[in-house]
Coordinates of C-alpha atoms in Angstrom, one line a residue:
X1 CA 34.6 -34.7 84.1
X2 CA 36.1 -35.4 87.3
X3 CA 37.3 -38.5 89.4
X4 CA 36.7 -38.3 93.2
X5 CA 39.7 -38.3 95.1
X6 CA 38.1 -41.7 96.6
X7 CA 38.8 -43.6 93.4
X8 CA 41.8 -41.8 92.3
X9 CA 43.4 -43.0 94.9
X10 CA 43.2 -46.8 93.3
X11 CA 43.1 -46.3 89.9
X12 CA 46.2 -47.1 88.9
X13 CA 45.9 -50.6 89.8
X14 CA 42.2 -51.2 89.5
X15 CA 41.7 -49.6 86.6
X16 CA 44.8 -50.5 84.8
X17 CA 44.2 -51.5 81.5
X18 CA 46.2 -52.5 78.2
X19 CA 43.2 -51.3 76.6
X20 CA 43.4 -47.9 77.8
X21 CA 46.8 -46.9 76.4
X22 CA 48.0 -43.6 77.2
X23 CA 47.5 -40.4 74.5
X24 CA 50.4 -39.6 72.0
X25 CA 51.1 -36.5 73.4
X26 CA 53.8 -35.8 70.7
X27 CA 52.1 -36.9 67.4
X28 CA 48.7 -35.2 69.3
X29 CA 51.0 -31.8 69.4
X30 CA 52.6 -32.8 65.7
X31 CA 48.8 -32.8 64.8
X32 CA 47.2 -29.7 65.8
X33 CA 50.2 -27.4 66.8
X34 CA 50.4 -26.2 63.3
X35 CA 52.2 -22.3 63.3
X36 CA 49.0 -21.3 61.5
X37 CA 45.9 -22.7 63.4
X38 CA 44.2 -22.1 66.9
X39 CA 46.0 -24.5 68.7
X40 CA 49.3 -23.1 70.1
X41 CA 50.6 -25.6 72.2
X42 CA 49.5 -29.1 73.5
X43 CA 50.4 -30.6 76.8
X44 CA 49.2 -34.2 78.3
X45 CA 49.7 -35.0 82.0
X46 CA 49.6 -37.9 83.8
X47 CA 47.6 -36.8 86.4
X48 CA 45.9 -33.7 88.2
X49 CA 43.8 -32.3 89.6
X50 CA 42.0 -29.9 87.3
X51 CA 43.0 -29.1 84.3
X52 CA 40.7 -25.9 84.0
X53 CA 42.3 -24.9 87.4
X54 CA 45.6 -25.1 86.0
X55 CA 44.9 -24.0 82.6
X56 CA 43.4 -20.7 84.4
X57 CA 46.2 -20.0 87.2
X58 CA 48.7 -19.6 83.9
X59 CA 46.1 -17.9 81.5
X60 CA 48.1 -14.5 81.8
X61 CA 51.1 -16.0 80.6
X62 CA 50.0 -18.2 77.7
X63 CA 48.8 -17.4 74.3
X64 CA 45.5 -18.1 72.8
X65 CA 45.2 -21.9 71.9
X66 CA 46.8 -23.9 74.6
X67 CA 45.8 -27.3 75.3
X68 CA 46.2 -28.9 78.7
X69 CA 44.9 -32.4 78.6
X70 CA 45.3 -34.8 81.9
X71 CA 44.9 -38.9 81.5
X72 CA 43.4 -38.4 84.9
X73 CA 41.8 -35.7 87.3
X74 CA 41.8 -35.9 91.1
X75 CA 39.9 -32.8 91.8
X76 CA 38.3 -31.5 88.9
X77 CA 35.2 -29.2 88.9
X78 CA 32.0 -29.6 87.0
X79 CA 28.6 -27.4 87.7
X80 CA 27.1 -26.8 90.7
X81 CA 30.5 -28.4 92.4
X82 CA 29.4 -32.0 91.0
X83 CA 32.2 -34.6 90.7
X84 CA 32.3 -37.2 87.8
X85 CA 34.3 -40.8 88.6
X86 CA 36.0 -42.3 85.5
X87 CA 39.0 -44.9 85.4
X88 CA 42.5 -43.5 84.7
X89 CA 42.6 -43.2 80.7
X90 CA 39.2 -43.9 80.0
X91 CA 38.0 -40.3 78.3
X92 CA 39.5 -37.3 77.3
X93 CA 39.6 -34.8 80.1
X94 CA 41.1 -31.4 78.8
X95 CA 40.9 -27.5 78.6
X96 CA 41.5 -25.0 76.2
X97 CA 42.3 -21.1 76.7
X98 CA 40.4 -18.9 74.6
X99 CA 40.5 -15.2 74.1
X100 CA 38.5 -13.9 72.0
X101 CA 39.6 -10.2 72.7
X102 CA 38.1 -7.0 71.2
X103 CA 36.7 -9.1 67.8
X104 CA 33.5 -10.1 70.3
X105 CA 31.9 -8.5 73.1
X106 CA 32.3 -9.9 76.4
X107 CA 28.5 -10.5 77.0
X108 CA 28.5 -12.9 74.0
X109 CA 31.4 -14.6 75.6
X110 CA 28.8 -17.1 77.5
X111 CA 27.9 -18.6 74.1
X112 CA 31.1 -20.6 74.3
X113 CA 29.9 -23.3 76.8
X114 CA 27.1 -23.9 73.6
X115 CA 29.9 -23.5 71.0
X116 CA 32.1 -26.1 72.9
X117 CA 28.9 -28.6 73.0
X118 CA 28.4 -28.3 69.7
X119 CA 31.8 -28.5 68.5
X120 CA 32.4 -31.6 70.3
X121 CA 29.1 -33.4 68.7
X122 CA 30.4 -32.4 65.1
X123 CA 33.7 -33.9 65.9
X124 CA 32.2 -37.1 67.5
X125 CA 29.9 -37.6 64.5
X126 CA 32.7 -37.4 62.5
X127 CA 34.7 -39.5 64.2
X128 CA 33.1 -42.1 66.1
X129 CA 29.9 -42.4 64.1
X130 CA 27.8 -41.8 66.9
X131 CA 24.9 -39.4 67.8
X132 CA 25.3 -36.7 70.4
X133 CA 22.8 -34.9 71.5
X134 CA 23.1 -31.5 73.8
X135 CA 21.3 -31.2 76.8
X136 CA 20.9 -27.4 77.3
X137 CA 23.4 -25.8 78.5
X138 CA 26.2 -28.1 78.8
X139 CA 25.8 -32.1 79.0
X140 CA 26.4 -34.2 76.1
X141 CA 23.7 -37.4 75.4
X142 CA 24.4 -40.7 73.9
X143 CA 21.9 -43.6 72.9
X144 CA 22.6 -46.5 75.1
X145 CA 20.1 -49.3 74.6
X146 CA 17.5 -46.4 74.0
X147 CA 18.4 -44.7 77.4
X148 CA 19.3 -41.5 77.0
X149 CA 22.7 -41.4 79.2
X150 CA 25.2 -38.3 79.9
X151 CA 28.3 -38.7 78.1
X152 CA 30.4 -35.7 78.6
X153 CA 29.7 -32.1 80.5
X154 CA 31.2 -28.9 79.5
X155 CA 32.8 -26.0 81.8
X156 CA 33.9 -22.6 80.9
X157 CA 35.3 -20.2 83.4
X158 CA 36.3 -16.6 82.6
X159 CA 39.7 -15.7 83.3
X160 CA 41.2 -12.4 83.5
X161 CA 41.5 -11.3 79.4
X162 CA 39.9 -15.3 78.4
X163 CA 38.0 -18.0 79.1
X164 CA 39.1 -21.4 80.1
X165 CA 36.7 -23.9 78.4
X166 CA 36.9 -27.8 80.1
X167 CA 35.7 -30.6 78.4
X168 CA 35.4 -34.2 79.9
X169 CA 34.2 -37.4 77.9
X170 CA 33.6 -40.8 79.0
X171 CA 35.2 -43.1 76.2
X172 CA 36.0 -46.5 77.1
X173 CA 33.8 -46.8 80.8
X174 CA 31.7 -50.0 80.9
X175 CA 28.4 -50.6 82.7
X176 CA 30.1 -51.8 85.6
X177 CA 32.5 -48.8 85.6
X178 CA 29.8 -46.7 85.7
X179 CA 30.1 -43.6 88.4
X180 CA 25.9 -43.1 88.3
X181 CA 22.9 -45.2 86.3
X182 CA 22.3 -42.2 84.4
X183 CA 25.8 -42.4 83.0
X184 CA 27.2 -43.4 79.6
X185 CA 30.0 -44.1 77.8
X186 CA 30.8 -44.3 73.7
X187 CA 31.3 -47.8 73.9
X188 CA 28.3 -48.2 75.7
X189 CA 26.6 -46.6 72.9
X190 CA 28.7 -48.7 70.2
X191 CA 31.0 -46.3 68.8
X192 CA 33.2 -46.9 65.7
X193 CA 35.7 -45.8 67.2
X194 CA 37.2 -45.6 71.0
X195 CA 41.0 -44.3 70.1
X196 CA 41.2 -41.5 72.1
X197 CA 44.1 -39.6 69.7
X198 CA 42.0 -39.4 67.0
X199 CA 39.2 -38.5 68.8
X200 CA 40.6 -35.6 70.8
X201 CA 42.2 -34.5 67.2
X202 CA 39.0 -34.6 65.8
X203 CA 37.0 -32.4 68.5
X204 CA 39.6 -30.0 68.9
X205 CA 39.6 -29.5 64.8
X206 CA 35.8 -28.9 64.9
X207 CA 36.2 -26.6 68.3
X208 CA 38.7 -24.5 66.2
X209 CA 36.4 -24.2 62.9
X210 CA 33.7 -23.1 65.1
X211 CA 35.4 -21.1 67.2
X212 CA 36.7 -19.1 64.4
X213 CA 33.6 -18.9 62.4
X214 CA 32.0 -17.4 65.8
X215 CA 35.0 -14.9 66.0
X216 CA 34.6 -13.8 62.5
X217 CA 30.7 -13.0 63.1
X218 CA 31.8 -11.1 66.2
X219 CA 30.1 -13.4 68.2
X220 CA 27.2 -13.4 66.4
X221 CA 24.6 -16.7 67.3
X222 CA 22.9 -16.5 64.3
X223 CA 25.2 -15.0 61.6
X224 CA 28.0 -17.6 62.7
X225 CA 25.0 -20.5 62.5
X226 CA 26.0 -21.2 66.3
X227 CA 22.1 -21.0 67.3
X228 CA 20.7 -22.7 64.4
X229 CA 22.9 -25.9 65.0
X230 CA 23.1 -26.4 68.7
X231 CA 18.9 -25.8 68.6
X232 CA 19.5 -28.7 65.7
X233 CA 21.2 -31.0 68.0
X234 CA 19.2 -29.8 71.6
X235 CA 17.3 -32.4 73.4
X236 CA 16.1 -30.0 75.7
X237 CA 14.0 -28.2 73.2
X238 CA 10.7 -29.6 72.8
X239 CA 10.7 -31.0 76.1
X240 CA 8.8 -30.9 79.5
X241 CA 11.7 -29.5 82.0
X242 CA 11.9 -28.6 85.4
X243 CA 14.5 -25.6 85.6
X244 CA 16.2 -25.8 89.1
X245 CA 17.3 -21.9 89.4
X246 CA 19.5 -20.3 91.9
X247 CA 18.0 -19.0 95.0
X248 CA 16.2 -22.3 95.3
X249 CA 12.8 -21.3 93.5
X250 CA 11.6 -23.8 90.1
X251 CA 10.0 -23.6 86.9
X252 CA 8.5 -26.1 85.1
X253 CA 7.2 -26.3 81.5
X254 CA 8.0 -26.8 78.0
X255 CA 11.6 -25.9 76.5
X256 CA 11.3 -23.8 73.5
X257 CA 14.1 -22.1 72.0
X258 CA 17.2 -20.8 73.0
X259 CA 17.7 -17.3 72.5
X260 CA 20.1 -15.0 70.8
X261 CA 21.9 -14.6 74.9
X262 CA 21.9 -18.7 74.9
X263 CA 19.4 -18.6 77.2
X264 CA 17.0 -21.4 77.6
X265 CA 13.1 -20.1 77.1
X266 CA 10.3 -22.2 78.4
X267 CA 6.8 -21.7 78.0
X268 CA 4.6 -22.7 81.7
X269 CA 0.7 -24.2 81.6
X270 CA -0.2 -20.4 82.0
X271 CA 1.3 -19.6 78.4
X272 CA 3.8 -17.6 80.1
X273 CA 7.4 -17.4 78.6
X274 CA 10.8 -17.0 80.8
X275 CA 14.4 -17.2 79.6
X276 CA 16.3 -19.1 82.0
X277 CA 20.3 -18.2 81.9
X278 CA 21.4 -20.6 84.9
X279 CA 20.3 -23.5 86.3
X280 CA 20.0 -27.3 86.6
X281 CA 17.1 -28.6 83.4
X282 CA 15.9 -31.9 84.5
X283 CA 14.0 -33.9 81.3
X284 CA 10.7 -34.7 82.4
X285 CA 8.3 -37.5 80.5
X286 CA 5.6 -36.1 78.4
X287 CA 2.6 -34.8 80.0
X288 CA -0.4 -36.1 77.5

């Protein structure tokens, strides 16, 4: 989730809020740096300008496990070089290193941009008592007055022996805050709970169980329960989509399943089936 550098630029006074108190970077690293767990060290900055950027120009020289979270990104990355606005404080923008090394082979190493969406939906359900859905491959959905609205957005970049995973989620934003229409927040879509500490603790618990149920399977979709669940929690599937794909050409039809490469298959009106492995889905209404 990124802030353009447009709004950045004001957000310390505009978006100032005594609501919107900053993370407790040292309980938050009391937490979940444990000795014996994923998570080997926690960092919270004020501000930057990508945390996956940063997290990856150090990957050689960290461990497994770290955490780089920012309270605000100037010039952060999403797909297909999009930028997301959001107000100093108002969502957790953060990265994690992850190397899974010789336990899973690289080309299963793609399933982690699922295995981050679906982590963060257990953890949010947990949490926040509120339903996430997945939008294939990496938004996250909430219910806002029965609009489906985007939420969150997932990045993972491959480093040289890892893979930086970003995660950005729109917590406290309201209407008016809003960067697009299409837009949401957790408020918006009456969340339990808006603390971001708990929160963050709570998705990066559920991104370490999966991880290292994933890990144990070697990787595994189906052994690990990876496909089973994100397909459980997919808005995509089941839907009419238009697939945007690179080089400019389209494909429109019904989502279907996602396959053991993570790949999103959709059946056209001739019958026809193609996996799609990159690419902008739009959700399309119903065709009756």
């Amino acid at each position: 989730m990124t802030p353009s550098d447009a709004s950045a630029g004001a957000s310390a006074g505009r978006w100032s809020s005594l609501d919107r108190p900053p993370l407790n970077a040292a309980a938050l690293e009391r937490a979940l740096v444990t000795g014996d767990g994923l998570w080997t060290s926690l960092e919270v900055v004020a501000r930057t300008g990508s945390t996956n950027t940063d997290l990856a120009t150090r990957a050689a020289e960290l461990p497994e496990g770290a955490v780089l979270v920012a309270e605000e990104q100037s010039a952060g990355r999403g797909r297909l070089d999009r930028s997301w606005v959001a107000p100093a404080r108002s969502g957790l923008f953060f990265s994690v290193l992850l190397k899974p090394g010789d336990a899973v082979p690289q080309e299963q190493w793609g399933w982690l941009t699922l295995l981050a969406g679906v982590a963060t939906a257990t953890g949010l359900s947990r949490a926040a008592g509120v339903d996430t859905a997945l939008k294939w491959p990496n938004d996250l959905l909430v219910s806002v007055e029965g609009e489906e609205r985007k939420t969150g957005g997932i990045l993972a970049e491959r480093v040289a022996d890892g893979v930086v995973v970003g995660i950005g989620l729109n917590v406290s934003l309201t209407e008016d805050e809003l960067p697009v229409p299409a837009a949401g927040s957790l408020a918006l879509a009456k969340a339990s709970v808006t603390d971001r500490d708990p929160l963050l603790r709570a998705v990066l618990r559920s991104l370490e169980e999966w991880y290292g149920n994933w890990r144990a399977a070697g990787g595994d979709p189906a052994a690990s329960g990876l496909q089973e669940t994100y397909a459980a929690g997919c808005a995509t599937l089941g839907r009419h989509v238009r697939a945007e794909l690179p080089g400019g050409r389209t494909l429109t039809g019904t989502a279907e399943a996602v396959d053991t490469d993570g790949r999103l298959v959709i059946r056209t009106a001739e019958g026809k089936h193609e996996a799609v492995g990159a690419g902008d889905v739009v959700h399309l209404r119903s065709v009756h």
